[in-house]
Short mmCIF file of C-alpha atoms in Angstrom, two decimals:
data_model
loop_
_atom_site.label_atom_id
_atom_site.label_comp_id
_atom_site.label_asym_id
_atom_site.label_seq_id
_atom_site.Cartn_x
_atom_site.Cartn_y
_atom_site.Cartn_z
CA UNK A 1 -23.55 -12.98 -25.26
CA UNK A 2 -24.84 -9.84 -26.99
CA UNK A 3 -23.00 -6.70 -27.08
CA UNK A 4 -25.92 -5.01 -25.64
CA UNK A 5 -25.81 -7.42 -22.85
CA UNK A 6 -22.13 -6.57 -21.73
CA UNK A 7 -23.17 -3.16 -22.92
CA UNK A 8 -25.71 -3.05 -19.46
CA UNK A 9 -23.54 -4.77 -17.54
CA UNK A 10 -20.69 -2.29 -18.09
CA UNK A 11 -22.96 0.58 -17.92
CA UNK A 12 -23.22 -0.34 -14.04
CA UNK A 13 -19.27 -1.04 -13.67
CA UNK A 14 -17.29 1.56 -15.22
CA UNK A 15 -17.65 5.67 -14.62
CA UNK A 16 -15.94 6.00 -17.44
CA UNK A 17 -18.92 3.73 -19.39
CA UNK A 18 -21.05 7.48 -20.40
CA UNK A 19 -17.76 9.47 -21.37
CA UNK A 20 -16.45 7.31 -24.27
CA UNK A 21 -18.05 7.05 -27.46
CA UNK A 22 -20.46 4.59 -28.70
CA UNK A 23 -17.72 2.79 -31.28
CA UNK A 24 -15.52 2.62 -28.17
CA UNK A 25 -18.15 0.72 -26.02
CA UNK A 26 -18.91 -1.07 -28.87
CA UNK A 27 -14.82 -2.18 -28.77
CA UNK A 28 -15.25 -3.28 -25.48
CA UNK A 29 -18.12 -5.23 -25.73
CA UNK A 30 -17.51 -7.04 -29.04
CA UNK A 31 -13.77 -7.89 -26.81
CA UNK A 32 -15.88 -9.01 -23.88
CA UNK A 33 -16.12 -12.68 -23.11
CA UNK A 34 -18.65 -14.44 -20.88
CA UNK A 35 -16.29 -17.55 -19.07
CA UNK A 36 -17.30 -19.62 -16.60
CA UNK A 37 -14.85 -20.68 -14.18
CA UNK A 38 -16.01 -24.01 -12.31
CA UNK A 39 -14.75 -24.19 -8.48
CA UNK A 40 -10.38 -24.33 -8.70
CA UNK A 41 -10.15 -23.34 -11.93
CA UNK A 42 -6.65 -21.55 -12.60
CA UNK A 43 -7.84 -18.39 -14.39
CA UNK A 44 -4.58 -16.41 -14.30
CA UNK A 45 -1.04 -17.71 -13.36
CA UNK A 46 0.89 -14.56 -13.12
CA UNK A 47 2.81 -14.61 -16.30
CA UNK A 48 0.51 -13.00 -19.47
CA UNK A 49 -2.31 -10.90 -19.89
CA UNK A 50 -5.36 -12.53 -19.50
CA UNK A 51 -7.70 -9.02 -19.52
CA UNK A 52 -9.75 -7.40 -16.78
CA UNK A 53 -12.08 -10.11 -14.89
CA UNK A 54 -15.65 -8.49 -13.73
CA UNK A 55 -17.01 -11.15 -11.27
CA UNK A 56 -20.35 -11.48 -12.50
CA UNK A 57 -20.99 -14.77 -9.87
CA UNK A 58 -19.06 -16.86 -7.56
CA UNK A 59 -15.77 -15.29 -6.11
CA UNK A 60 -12.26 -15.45 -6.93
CA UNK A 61 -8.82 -15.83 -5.00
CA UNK A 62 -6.09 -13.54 -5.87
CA UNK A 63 -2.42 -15.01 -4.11
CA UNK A 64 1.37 -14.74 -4.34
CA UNK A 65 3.17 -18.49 -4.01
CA UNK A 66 7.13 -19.06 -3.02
CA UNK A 67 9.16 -20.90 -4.90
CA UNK A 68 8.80 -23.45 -2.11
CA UNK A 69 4.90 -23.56 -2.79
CA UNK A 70 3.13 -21.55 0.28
CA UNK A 71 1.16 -19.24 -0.70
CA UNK A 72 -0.53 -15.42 0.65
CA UNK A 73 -3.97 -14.55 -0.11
CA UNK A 74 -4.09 -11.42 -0.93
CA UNK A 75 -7.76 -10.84 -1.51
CA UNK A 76 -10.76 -11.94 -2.46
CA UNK A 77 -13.51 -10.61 -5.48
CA UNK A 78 -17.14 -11.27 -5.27
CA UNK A 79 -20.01 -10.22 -7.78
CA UNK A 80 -19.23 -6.59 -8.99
CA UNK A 81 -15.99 -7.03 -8.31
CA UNK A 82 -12.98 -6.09 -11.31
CA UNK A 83 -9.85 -7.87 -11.44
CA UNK A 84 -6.90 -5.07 -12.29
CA UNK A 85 -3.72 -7.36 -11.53
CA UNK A 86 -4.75 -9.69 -13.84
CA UNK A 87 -4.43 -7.47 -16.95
CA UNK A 88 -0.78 -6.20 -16.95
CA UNK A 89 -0.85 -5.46 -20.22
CA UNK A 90 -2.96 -2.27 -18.84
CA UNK A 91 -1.29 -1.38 -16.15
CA UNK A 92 2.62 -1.46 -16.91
CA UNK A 93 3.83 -0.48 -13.21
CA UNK A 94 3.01 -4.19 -11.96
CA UNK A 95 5.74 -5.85 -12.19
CA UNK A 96 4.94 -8.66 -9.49
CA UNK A 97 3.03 -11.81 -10.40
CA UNK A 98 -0.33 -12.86 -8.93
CA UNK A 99 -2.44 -16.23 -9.23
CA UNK A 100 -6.24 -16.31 -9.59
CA UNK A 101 -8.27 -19.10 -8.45
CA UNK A 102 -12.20 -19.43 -8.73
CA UNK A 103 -12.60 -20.41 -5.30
CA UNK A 104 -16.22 -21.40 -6.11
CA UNK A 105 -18.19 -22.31 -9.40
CA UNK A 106 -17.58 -18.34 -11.15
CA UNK A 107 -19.36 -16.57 -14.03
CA UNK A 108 -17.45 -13.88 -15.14
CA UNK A 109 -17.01 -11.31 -18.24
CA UNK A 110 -13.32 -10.77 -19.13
CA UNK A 111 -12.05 -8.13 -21.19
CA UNK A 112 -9.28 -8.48 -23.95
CA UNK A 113 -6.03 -6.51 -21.86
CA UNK A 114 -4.85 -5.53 -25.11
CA UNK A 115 -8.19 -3.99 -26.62
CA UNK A 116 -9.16 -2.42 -22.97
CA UNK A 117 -5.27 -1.15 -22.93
CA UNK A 118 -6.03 0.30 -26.29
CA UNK A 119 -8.71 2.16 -25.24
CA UNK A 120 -7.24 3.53 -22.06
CA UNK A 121 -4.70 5.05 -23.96
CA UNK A 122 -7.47 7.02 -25.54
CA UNK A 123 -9.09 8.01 -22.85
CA UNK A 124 -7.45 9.42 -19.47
CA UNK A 125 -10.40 8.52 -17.56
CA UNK A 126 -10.31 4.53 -18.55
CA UNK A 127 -6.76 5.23 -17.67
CA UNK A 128 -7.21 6.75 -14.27
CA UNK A 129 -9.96 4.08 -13.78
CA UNK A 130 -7.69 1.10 -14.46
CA UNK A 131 -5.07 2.84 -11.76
CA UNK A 132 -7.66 3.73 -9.29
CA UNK A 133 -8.98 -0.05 -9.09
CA UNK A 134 -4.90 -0.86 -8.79
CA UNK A 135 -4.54 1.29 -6.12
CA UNK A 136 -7.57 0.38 -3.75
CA UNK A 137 -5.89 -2.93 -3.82
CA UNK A 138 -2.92 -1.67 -3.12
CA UNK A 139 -4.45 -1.04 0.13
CA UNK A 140 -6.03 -4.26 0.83
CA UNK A 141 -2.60 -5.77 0.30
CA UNK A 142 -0.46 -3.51 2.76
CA UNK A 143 -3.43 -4.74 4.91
CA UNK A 144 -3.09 -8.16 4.72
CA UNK A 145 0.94 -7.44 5.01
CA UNK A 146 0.44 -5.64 8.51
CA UNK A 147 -1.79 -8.43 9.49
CA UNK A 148 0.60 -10.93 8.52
CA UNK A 149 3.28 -9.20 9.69
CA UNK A 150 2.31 -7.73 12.99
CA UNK A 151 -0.70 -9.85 13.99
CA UNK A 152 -2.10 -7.98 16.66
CA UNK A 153 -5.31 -6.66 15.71
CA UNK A 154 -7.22 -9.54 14.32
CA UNK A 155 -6.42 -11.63 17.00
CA UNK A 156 -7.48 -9.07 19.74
CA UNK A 157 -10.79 -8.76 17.48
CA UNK A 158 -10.98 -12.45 17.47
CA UNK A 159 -10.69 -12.60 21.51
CA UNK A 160 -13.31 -9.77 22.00
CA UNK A 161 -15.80 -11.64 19.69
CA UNK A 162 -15.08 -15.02 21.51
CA UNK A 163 -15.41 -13.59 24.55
CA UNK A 164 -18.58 -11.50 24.27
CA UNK A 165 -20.07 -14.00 23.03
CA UNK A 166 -19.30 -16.67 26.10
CA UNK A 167 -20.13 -13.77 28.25
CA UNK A 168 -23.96 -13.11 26.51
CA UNK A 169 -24.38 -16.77 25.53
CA UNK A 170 -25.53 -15.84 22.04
CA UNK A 171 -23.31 -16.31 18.33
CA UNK A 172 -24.87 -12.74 17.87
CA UNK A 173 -22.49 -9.61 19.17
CA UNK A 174 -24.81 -7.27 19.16
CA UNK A 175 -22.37 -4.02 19.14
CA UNK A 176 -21.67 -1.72 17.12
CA UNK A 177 -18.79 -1.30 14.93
CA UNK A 178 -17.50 1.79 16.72
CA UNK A 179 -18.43 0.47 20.32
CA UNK A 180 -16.15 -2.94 19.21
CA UNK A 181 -13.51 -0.45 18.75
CA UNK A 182 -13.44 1.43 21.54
CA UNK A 183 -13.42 -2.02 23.27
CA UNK A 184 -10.72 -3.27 21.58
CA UNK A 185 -8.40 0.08 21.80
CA UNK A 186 -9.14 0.54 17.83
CA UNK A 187 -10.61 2.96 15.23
CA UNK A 188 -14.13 2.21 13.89
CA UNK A 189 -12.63 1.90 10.55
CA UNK A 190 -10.10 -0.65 11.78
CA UNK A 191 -13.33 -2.69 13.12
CA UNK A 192 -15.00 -2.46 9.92
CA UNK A 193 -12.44 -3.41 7.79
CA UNK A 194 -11.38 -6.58 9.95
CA UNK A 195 -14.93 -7.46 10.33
CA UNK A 196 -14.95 -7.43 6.27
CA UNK A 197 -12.34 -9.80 6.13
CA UNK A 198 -13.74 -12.28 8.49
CA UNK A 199 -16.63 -11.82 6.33
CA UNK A 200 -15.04 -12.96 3.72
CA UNK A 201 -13.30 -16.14 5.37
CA UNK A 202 -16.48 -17.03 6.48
CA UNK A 203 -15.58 -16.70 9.99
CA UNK A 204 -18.35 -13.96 10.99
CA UNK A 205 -21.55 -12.40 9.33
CA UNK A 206 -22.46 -8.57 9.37
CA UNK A 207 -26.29 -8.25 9.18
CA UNK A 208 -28.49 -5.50 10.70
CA UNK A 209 -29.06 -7.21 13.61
CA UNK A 210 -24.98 -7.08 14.62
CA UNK A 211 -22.42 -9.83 13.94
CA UNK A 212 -23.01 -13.64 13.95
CA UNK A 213 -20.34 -16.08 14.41
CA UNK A 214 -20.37 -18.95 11.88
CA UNK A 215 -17.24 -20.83 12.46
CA UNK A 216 -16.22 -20.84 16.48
CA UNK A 217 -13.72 -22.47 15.47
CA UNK A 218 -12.15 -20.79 13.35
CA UNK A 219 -12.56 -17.90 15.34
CA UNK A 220 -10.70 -19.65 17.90
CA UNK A 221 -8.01 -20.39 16.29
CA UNK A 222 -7.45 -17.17 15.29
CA UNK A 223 -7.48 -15.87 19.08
CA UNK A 224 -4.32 -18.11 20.20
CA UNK B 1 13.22 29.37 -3.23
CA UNK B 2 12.63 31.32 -6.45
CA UNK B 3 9.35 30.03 -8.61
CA UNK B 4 11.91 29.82 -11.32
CA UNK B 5 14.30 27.54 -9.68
CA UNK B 6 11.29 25.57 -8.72
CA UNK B 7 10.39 25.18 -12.56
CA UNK B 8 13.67 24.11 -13.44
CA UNK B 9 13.34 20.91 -11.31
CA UNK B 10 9.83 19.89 -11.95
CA UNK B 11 10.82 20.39 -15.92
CA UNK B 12 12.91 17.11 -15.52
CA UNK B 13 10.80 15.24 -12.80
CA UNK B 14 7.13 15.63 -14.15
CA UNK B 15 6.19 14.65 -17.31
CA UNK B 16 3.19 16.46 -17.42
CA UNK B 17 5.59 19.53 -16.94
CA UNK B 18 4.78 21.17 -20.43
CA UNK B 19 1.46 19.48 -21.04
CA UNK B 20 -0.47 21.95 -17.99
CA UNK B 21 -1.09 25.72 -18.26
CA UNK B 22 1.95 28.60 -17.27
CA UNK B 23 -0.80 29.62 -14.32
CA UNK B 24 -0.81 26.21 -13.06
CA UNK B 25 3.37 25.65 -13.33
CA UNK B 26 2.88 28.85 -11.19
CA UNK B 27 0.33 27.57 -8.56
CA UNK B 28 2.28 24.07 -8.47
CA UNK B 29 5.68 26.06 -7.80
CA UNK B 30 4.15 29.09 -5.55
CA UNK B 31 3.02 26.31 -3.27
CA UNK B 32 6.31 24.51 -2.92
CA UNK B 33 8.97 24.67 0.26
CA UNK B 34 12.09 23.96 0.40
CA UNK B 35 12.80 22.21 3.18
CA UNK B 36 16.17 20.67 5.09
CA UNK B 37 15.71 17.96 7.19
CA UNK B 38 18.00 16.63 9.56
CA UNK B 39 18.95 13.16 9.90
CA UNK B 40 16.26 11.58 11.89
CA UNK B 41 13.72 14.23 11.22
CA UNK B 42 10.03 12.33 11.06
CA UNK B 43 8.74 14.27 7.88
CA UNK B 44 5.35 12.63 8.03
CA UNK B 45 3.67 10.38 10.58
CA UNK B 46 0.51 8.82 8.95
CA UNK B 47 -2.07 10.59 9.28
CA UNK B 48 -2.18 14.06 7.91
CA UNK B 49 -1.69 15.09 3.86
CA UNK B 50 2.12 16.34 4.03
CA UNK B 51 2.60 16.68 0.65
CA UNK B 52 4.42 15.87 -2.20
CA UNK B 53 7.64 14.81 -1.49
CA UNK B 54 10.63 15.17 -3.84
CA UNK B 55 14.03 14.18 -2.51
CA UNK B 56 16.90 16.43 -3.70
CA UNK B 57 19.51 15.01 -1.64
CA UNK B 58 20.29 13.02 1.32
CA UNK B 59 17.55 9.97 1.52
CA UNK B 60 14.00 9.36 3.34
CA UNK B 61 12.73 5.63 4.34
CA UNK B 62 9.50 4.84 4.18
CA UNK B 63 8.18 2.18 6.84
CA UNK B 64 4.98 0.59 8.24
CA UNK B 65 4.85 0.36 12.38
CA UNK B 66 2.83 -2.09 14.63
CA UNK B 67 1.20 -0.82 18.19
CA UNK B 68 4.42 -2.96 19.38
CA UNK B 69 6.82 -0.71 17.53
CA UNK B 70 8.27 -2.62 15.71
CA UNK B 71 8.57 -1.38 11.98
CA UNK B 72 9.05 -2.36 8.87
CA UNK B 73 10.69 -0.90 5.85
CA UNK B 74 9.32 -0.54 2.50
CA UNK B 75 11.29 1.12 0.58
CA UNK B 76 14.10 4.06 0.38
CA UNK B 77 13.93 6.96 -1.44
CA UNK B 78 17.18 8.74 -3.15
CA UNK B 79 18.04 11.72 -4.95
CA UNK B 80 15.38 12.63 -8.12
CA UNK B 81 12.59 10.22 -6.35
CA UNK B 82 8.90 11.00 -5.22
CA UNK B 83 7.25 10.31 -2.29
CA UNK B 84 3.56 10.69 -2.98
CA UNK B 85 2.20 8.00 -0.43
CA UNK B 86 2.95 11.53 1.69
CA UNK B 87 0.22 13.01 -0.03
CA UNK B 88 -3.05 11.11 1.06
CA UNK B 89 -5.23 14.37 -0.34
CA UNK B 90 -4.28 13.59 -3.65
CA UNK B 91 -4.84 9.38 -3.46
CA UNK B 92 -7.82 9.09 -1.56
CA UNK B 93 -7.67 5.47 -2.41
CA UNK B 94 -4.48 5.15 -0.42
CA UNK B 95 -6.38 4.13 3.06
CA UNK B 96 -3.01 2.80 4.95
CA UNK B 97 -0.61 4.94 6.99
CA UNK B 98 2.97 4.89 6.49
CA UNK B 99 5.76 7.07 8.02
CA UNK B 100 8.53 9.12 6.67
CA UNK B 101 11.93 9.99 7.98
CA UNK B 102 14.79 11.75 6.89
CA UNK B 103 17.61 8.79 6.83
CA UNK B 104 20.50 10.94 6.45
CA UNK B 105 20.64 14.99 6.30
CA UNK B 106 18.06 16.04 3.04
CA UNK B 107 16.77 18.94 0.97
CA UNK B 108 13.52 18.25 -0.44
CA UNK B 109 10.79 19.71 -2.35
CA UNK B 110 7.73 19.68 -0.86
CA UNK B 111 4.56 20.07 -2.95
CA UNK B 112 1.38 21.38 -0.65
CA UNK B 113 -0.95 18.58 -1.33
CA UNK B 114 -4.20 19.96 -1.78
CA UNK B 115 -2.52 22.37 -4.11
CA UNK B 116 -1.25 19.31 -6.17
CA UNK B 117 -4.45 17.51 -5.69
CA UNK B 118 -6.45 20.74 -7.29
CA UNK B 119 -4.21 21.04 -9.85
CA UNK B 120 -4.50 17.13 -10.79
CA UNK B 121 -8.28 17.35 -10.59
CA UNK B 122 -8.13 19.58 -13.72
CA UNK B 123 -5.42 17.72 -15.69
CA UNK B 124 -5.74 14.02 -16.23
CA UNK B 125 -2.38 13.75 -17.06
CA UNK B 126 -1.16 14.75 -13.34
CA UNK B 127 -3.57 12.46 -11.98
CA UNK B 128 -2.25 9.86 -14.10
CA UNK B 129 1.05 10.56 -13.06
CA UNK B 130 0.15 10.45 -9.61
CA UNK B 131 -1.65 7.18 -9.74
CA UNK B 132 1.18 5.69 -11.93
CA UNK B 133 3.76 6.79 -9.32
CA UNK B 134 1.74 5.13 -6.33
CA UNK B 135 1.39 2.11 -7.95
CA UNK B 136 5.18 1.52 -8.94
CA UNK B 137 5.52 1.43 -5.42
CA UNK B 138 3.00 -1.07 -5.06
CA UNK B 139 5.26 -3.29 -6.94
CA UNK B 140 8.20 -2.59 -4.76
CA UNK B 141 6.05 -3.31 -1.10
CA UNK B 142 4.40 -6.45 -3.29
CA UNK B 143 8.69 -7.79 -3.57
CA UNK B 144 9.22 -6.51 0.10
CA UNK B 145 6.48 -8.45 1.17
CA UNK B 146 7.73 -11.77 -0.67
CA UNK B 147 10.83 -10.71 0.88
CA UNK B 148 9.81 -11.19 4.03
CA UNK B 149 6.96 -13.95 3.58
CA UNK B 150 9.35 -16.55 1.63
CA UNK B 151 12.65 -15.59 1.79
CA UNK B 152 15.06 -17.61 4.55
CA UNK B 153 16.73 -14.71 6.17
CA UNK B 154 20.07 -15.47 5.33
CA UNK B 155 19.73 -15.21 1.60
CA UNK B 156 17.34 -11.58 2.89
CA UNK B 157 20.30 -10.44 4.36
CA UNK B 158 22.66 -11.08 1.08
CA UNK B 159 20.39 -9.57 -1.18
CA UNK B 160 21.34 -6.61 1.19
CA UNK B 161 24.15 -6.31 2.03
CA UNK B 162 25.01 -6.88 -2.13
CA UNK B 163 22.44 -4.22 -3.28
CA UNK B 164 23.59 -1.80 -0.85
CA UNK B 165 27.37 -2.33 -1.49
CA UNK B 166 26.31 -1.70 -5.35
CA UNK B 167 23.96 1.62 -4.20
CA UNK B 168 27.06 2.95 -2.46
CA UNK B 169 29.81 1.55 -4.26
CA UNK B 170 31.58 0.80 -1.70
CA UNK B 171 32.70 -3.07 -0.07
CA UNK B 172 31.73 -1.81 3.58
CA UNK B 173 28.63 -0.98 4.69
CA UNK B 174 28.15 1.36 7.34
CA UNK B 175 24.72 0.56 8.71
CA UNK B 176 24.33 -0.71 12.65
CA UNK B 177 22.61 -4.64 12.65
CA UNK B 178 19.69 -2.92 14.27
CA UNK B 179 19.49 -0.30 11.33
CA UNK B 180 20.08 -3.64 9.07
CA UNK B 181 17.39 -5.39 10.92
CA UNK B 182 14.85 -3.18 10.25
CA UNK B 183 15.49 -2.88 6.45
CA UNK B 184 15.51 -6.34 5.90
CA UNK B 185 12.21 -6.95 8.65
CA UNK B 186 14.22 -8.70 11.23
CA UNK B 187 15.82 -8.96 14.67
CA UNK B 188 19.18 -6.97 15.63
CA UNK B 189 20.22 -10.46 17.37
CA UNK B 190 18.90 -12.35 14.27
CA UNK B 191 20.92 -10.26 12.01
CA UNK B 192 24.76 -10.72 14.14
CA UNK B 193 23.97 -14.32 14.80
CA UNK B 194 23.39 -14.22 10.87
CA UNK B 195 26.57 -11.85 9.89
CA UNK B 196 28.89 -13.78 12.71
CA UNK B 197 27.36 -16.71 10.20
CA UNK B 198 28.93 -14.52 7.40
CA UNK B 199 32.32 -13.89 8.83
CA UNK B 200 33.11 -17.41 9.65
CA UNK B 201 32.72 -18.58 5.98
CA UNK B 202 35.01 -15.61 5.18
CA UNK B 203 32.39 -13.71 3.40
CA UNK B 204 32.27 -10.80 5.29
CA UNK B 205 34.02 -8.88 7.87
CA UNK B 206 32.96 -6.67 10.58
CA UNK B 207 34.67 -4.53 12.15
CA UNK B 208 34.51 -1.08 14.06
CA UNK B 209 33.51 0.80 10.73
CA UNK B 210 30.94 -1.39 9.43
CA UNK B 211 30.59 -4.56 7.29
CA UNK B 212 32.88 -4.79 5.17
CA UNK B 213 32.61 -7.72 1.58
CA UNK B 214 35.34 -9.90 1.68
CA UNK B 215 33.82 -12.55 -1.21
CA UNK B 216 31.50 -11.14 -3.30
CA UNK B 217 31.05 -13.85 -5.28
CA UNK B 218 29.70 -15.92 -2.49
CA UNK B 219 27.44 -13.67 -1.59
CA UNK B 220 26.03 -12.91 -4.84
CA UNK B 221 25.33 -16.98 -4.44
CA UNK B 222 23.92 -16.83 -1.59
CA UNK B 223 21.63 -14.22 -2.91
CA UNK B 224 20.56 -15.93 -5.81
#
């Protein structure tokens, strides 16, 4: 792909993209690579530095397996998405190993770790970029932990949904967010971010006209 | 406290020390308490910016709790560590709660976090620091997590009882099961049934004053 290409793409990505110079960006792009990832590939296995991943199409599964061979989701990246973990050549303070899946058919630029690590050591902002993107996850993770862990919340999400939506005889809830919550003894934010990861599992759908249930199910299961 | 006293101890802790302006050593140090707390003291709860925390003596757990209460830990801090999960005003990506208590008598510096926040705002280096510091402790939850996830509870418990017999130097440790059974994300009855396990094989012993190591070399095995 041309530079100028990655060049456009990054320009939307990275707040950093306006504050380094043009030989820099240049750097970057000419240590860009367009891959595409068909559905299962293993794009990162925990061990090297396979660069930062920008999810251009398609969506990727980051995990942690046991020696025994279960494995943790940790998260999932759709289109606009940047892969951080994968690149621990940037980010030194990761010491734990993740795997990365394309869970569907994936286009996706990847950036050399060691040319984008060069450059962040250049430039603070790159730097506080790369840590920033780390750290968001961060969050996700001790998410997914509490979940795991304490299992409360989901399932009393999944029990309103299933219920409400016996009780109106639609797949549609048509509540909001922050009325959800105050049904379910929650915070708004709570709602929303549950109702993003159901999203993601393909469980539910969040569109204007309130949340659709796509896999019953699923959803049922999850309310046992 | 006196600023300069204050200066002294940041010199060795932050390695941005030298790198930011006398005026803002001076803000960063006019805005810091010295605080005792008791054993058992909750120093923060969750949801307010307490600060950055530096432990000076004594040590502070860290821990995650369900609406059930029941908690789990995620790490320990010691002497010449930094809590800056504390200090939500300076990593806004941080979006999870966690809760701090004093775990034996401690002194700690406490930064005012929007005073730390402004001054990292201005000095990449501080933010970098910040960010860097947050996600070493990503890595730490990350093995806590796989801990708990993957580990069979016996070899959990182990791991333990060895690392804290090496922390203290000392063959007995001094910790209730419950206490025990928290660090390691279990059940007090879990954690006898386990150590009465333990003390039949002749690999531990406890008594009135604790648990104390009788065969160290099985329970490094145990805990490979």
């Amino acid at each position: 792909m041309a530079i100028e290409l990655y060049a456009s793409i990054y320009k939307e990505i990275f707040p950093f993209w306006n504050k380094i110079s043009e030989s820099e960006r240049d750097f970057i792009c000419k240590n860009s690579f367009l891959m595409t990832y068909p559905k299962g590939t293993n794009i990162h296995d925990g061990n090297e530095c396979s660069g930062v991943i920008l999810v251009r199409s398609g969506s990727l599964r980051l995990y942690i397996v046991s020696e025994e061979g279960k494995d943790i989701t940790l998260y999932r990246l759709h289109k606009g998405d940047l892969c951080m973990l994968s690149a621990s050549c940037v980010l030194n303070s990761i010491t734990f190993d993740v795997i990365v899946d394309a869970e569907e058919d994936s286009e996706c630029c990847v950036i050399n770790g060691s040319a984008f690590s060069k450059t962040a050591e250049r430039n603070p902002d790159i730097k506080i970029f790369a840590l920033e993107t780390a750290v968001d996850r961060f969050s996700d993770v001790m998410w997914v932990m509490q979940q795991i862990l304490f299992m409360s919340m989901d399932r009393r999400l999944a029990i309103f949904l299933s219920d409400e939506s016996t009780r109106t005889g639609s797949d549609t809830i048509t509540l909001t967010h922050e009325q959800i919550a105050r049904y379910i003894g929650s915070a708004r934010e709570v709602v929303t971010r549950m109702l993003k990861y159901f999203a993601n599992e393909g469980i539910t759908e969040v569109s204007r006209k309130g949340i659709k249930i796509l896999d019953k199910k699923r959803l049922r299961n999850l309310a046992l």
